[in-house]
mmCIF file of N, CA and C in Angstrom:
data_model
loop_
_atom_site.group_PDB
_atom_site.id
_atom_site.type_symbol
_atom_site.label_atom_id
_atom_site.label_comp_id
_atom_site.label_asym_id
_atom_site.label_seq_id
_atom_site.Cartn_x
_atom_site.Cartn_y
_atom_site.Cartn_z
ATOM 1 N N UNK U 1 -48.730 24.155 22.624
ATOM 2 C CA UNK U 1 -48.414 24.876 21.405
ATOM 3 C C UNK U 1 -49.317 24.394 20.278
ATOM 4 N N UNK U 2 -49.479 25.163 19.495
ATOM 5 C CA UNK U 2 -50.552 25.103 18.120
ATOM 6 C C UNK U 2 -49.857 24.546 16.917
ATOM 7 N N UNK U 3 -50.033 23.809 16.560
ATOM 8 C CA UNK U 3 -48.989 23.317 15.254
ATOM 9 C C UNK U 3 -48.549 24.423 14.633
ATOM 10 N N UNK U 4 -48.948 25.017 14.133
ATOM 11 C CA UNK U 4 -48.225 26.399 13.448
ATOM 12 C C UNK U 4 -47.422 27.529 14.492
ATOM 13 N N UNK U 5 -47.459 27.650 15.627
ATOM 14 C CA UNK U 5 -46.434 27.784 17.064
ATOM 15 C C UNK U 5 -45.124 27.071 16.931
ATOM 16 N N UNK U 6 -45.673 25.556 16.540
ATOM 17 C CA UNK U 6 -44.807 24.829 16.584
ATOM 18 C C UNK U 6 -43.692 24.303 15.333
ATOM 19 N N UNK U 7 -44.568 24.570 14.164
ATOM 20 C CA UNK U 7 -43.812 25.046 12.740
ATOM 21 C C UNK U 7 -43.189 26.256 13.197
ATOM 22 N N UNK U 8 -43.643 27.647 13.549
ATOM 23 C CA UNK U 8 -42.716 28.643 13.876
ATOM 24 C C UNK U 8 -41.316 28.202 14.910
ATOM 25 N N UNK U 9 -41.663 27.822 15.681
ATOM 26 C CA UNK U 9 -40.602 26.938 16.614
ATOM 27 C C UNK U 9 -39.220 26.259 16.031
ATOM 28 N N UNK U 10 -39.942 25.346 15.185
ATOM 29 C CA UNK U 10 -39.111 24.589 13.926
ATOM 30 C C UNK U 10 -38.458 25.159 13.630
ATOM 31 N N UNK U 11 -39.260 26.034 12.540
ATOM 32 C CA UNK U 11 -38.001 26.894 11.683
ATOM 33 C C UNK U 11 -36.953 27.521 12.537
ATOM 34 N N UNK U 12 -37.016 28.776 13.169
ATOM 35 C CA UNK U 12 -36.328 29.576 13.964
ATOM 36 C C UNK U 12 -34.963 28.244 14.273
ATOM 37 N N UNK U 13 -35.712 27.291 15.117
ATOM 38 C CA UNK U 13 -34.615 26.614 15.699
ATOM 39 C C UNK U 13 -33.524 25.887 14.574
ATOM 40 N N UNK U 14 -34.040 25.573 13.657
ATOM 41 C CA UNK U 14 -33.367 25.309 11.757
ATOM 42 C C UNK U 14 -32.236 26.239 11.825
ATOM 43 N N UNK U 15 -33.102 27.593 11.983
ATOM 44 C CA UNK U 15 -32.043 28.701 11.263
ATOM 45 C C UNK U 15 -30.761 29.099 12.073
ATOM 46 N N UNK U 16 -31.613 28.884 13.575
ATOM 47 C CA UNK U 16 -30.045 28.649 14.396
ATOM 48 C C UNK U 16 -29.161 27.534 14.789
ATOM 49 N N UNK U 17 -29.377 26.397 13.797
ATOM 50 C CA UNK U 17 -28.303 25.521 13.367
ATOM 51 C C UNK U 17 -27.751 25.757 12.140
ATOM 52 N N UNK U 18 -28.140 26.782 11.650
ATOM 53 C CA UNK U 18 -27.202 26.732 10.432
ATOM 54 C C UNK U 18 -26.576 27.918 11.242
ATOM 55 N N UNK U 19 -26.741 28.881 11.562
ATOM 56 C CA UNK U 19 -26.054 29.970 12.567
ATOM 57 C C UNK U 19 -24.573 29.346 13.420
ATOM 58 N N UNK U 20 -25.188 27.935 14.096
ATOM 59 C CA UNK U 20 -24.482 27.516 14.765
ATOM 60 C C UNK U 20 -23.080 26.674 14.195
ATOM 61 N N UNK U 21 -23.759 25.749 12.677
ATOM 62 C CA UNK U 21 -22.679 25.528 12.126
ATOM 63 C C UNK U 21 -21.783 26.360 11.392
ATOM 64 N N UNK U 22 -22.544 27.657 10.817
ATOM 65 C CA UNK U 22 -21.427 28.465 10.655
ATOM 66 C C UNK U 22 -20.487 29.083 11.383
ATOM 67 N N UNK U 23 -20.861 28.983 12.673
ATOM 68 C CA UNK U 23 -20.154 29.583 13.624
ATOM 69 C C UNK U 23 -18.787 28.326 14.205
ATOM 70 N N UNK U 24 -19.223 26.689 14.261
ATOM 71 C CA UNK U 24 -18.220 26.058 13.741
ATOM 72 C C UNK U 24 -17.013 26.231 12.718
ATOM 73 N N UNK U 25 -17.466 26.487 11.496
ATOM 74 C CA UNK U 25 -16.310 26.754 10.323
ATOM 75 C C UNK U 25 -15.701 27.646 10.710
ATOM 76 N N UNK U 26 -16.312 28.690 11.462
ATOM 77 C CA UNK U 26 -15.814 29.962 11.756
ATOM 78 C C UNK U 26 -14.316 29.340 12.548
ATOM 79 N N UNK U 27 -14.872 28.745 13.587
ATOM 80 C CA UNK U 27 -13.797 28.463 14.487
ATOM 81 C C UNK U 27 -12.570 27.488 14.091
ATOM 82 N N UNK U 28 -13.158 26.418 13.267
ATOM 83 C CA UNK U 28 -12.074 25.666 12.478
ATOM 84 C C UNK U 28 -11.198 26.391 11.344
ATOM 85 N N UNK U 29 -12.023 27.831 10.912
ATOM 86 C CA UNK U 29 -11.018 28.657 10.093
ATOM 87 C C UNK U 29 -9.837 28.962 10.939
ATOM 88 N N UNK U 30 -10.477 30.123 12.314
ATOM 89 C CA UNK U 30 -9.588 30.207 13.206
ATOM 90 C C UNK U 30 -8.614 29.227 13.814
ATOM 91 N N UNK U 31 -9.051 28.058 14.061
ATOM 92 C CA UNK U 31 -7.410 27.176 14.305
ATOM 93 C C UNK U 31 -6.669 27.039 12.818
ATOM 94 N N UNK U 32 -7.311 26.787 12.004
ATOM 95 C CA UNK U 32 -6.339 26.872 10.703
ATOM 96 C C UNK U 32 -5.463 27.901 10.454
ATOM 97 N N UNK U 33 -5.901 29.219 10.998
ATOM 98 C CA UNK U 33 -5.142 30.400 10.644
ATOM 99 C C UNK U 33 -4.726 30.813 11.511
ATOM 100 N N UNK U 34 -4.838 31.019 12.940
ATOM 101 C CA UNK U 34 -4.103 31.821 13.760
ATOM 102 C C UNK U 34 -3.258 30.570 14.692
ATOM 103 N N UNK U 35 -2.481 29.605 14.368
ATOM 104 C CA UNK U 35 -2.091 28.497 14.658
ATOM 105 C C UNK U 35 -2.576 28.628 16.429
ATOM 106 N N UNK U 36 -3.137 27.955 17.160
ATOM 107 C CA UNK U 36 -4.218 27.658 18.315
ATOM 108 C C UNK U 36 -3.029 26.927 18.946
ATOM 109 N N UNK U 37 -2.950 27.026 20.185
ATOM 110 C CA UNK U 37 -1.916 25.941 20.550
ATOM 111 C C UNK U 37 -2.791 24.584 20.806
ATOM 112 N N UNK U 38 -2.427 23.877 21.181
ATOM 113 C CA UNK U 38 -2.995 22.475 21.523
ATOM 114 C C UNK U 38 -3.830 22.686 23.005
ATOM 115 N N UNK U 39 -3.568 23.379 23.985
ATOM 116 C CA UNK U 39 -4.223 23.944 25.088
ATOM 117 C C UNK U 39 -5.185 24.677 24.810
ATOM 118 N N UNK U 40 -5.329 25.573 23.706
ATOM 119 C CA UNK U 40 -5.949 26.775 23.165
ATOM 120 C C UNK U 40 -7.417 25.882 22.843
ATOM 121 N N UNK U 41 -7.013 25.070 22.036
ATOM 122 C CA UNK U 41 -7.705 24.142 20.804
ATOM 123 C C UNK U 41 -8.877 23.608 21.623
ATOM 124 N N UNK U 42 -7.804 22.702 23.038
ATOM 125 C CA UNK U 42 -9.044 22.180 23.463
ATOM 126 C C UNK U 42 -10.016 22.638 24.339
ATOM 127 N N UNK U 43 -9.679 24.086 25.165
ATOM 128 C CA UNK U 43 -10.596 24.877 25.644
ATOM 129 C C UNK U 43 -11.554 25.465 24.675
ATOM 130 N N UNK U 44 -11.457 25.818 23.239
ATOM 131 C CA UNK U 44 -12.221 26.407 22.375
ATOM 132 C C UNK U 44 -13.440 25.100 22.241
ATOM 133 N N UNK U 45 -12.944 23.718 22.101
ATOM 134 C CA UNK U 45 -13.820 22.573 21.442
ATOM 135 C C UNK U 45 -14.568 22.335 22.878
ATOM 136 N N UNK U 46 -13.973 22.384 24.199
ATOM 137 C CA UNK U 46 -15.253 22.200 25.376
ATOM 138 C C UNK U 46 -15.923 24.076 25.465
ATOM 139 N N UNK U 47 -15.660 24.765 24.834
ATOM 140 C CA UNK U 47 -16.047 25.793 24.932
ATOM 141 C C UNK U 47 -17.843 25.275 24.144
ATOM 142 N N UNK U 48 -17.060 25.144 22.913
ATOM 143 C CA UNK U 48 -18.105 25.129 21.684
ATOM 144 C C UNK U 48 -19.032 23.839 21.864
ATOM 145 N N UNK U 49 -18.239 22.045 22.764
ATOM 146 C CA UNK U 49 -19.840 21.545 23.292
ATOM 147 C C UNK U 49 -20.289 22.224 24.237
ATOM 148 N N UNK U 50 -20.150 22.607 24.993
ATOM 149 C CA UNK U 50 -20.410 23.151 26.396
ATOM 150 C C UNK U 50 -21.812 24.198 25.766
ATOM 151 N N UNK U 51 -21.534 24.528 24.917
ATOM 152 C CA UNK U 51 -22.767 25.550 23.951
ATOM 153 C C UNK U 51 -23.430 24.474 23.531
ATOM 154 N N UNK U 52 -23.037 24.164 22.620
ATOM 155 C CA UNK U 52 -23.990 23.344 21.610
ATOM 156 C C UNK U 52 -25.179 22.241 23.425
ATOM 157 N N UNK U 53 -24.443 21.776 23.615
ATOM 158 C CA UNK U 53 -25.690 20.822 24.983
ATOM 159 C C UNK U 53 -25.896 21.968 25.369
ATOM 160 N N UNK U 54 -25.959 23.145 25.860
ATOM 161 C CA UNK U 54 -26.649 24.107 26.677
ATOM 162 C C UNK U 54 -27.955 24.480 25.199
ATOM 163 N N UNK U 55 -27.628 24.545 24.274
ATOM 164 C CA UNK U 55 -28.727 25.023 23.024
ATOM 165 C C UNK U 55 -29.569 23.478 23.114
ATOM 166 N N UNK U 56 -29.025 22.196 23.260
ATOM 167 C CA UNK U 56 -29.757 21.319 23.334
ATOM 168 C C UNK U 56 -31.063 21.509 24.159
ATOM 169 N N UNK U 57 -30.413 21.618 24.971
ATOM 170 C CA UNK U 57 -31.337 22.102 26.716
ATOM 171 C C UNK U 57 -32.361 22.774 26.164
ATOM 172 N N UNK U 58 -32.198 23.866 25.829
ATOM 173 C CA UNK U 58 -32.807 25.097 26.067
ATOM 174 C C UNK U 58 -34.090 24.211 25.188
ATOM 175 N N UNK U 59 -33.713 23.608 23.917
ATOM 176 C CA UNK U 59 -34.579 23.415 22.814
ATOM 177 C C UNK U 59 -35.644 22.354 23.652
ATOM 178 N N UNK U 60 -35.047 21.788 24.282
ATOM 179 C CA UNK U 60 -35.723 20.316 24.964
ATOM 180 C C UNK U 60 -37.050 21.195 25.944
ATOM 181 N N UNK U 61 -36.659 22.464 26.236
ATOM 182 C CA UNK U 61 -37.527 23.088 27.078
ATOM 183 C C UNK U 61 -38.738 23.584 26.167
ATOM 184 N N UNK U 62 -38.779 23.675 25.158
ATOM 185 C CA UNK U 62 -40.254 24.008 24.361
ATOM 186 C C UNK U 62 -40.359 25.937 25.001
ATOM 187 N N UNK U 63 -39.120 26.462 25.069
ATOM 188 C CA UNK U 63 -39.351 27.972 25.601
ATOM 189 C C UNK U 63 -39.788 28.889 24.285
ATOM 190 N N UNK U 64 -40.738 29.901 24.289
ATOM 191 C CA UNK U 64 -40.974 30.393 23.635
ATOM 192 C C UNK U 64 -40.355 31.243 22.504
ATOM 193 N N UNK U 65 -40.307 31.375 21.493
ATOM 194 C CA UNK U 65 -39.631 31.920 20.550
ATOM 195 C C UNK U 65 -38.501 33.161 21.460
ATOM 196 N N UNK U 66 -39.099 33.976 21.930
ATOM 197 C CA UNK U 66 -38.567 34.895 22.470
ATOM 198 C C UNK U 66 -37.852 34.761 23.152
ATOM 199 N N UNK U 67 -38.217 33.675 24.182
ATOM 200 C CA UNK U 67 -37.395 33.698 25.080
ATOM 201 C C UNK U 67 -36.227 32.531 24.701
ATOM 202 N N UNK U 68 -36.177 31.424 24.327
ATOM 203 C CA UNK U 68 -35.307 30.847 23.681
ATOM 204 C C UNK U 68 -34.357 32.018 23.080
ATOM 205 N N UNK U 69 -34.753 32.809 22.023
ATOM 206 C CA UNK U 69 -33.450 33.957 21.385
ATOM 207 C C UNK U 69 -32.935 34.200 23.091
ATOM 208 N N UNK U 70 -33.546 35.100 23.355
ATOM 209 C CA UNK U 70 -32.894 35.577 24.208
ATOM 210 C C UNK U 70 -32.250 34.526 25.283
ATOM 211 N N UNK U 71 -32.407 33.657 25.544
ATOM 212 C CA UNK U 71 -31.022 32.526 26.520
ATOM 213 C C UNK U 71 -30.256 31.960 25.008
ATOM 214 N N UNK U 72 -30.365 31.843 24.330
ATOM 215 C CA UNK U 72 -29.487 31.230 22.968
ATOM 216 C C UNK U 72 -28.813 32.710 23.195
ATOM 217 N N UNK U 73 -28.899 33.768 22.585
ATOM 218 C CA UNK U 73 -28.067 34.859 22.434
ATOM 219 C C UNK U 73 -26.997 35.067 24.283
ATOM 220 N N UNK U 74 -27.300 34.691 25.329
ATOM 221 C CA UNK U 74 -26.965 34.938 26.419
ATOM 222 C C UNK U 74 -25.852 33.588 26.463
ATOM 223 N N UNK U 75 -26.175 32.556 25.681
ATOM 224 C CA UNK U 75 -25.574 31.673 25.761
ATOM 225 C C UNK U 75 -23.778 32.046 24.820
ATOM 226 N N UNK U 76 -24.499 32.112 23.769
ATOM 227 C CA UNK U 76 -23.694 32.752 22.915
ATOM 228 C C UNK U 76 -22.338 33.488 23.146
ATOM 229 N N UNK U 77 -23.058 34.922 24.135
ATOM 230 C CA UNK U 77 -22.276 35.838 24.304
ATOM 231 C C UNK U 77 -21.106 35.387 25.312
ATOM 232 N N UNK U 78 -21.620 34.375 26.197
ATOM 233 C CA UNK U 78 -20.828 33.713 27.339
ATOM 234 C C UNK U 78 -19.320 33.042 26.688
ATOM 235 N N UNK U 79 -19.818 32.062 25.785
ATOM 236 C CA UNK U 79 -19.299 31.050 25.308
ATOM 237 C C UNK U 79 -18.179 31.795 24.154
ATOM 238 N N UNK U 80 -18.831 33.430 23.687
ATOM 239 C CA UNK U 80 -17.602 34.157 22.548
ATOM 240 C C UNK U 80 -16.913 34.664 23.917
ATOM 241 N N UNK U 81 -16.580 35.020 25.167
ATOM 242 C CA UNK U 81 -16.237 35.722 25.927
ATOM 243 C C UNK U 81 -15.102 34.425 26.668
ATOM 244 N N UNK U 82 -15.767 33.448 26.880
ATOM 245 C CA UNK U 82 -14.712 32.219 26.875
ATOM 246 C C UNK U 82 -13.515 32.012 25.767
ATOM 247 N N UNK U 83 -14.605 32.088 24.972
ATOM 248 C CA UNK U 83 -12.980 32.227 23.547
ATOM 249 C C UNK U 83 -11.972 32.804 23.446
ATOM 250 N N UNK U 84 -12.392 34.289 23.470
ATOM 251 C CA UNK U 84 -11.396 35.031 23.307
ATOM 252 C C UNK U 84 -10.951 35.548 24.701
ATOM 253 N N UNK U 85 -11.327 34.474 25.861
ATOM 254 C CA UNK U 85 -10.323 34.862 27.112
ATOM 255 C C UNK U 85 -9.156 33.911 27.013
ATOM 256 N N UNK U 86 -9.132 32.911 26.129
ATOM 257 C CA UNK U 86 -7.844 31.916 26.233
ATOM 258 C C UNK U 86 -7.329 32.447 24.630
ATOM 259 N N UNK U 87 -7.751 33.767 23.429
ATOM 260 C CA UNK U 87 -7.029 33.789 22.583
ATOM 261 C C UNK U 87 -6.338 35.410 22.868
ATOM 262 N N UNK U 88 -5.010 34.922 21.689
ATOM 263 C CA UNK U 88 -4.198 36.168 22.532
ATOM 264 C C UNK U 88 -4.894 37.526 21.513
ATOM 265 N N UNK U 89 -3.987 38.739 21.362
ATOM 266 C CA UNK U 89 -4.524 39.963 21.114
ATOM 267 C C UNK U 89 -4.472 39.855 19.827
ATOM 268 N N UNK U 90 -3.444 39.452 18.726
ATOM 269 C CA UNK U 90 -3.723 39.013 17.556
ATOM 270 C C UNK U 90 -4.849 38.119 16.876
ATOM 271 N N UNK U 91 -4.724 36.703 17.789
ATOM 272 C CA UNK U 91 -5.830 35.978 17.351
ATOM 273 C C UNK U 91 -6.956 36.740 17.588
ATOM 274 N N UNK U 92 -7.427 37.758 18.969
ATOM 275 C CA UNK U 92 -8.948 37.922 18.697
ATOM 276 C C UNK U 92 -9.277 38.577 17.559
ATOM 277 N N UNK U 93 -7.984 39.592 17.273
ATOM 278 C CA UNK U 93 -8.450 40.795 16.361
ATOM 279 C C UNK U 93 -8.235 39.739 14.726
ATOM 280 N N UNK U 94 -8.098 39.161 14.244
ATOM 281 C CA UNK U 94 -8.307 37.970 13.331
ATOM 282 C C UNK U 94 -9.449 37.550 13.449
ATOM 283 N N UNK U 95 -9.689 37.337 14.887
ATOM 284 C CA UNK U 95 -11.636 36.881 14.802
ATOM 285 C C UNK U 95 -12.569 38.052 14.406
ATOM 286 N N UNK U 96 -12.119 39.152 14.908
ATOM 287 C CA UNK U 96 -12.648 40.427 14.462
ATOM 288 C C UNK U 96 -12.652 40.172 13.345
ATOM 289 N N UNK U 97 -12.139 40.349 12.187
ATOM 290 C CA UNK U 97 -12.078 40.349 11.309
ATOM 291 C C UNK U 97 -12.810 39.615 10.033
ATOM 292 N N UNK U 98 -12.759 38.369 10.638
ATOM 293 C CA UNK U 98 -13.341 37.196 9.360
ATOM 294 C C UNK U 98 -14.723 37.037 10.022
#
């Protein structure tokens, strides 16, 4: 990679940690508000490392802009599909929402 490849690299990967920590608050809103049971809670938190080390990975691989989005977004979609298979029909539509 070309230093400026690799400044592009940088950033992108920046912007999807702030993506990612918002997507934290997101979820700590959701146990605050749709009371999570204690079972709920802790499938959501190995849900959410289980992501975060798979985004580690991916980053450790030096994959190209493109293709990084695209396994980060695949990752993503897995890990929201885990969520809302252990939340009930209220809580998802609350996630809908906020």
């Amino acid at each position: 990679m070309t230093n400026e490849q690799l400044e592009q690299y940088n950033s992108y990967i920046n912007s999807k940690k702030k993506d990612f920590n918002e997507k934290i608050d997101r979820i700590k809103k959701l146990e605050d508000n749709v009371n999570l049971t204690n079972q709920q809670k802790a499938k959501v938190l190995k849900f959410e490392r289980d992501f975060k080390r798979n985004v580690e990975n991916l980053k450790n691989n030096r994959l190209s802009v493109e293709m990084f989005t695209q396994k980060y977004e695949d990752l993503k979609k897995i890990r929201n599909e885990k969520i809302r298979s252990v939340l009930t029909d209220e809580q998802s539509k609350f996630l809908d929402e906020n």
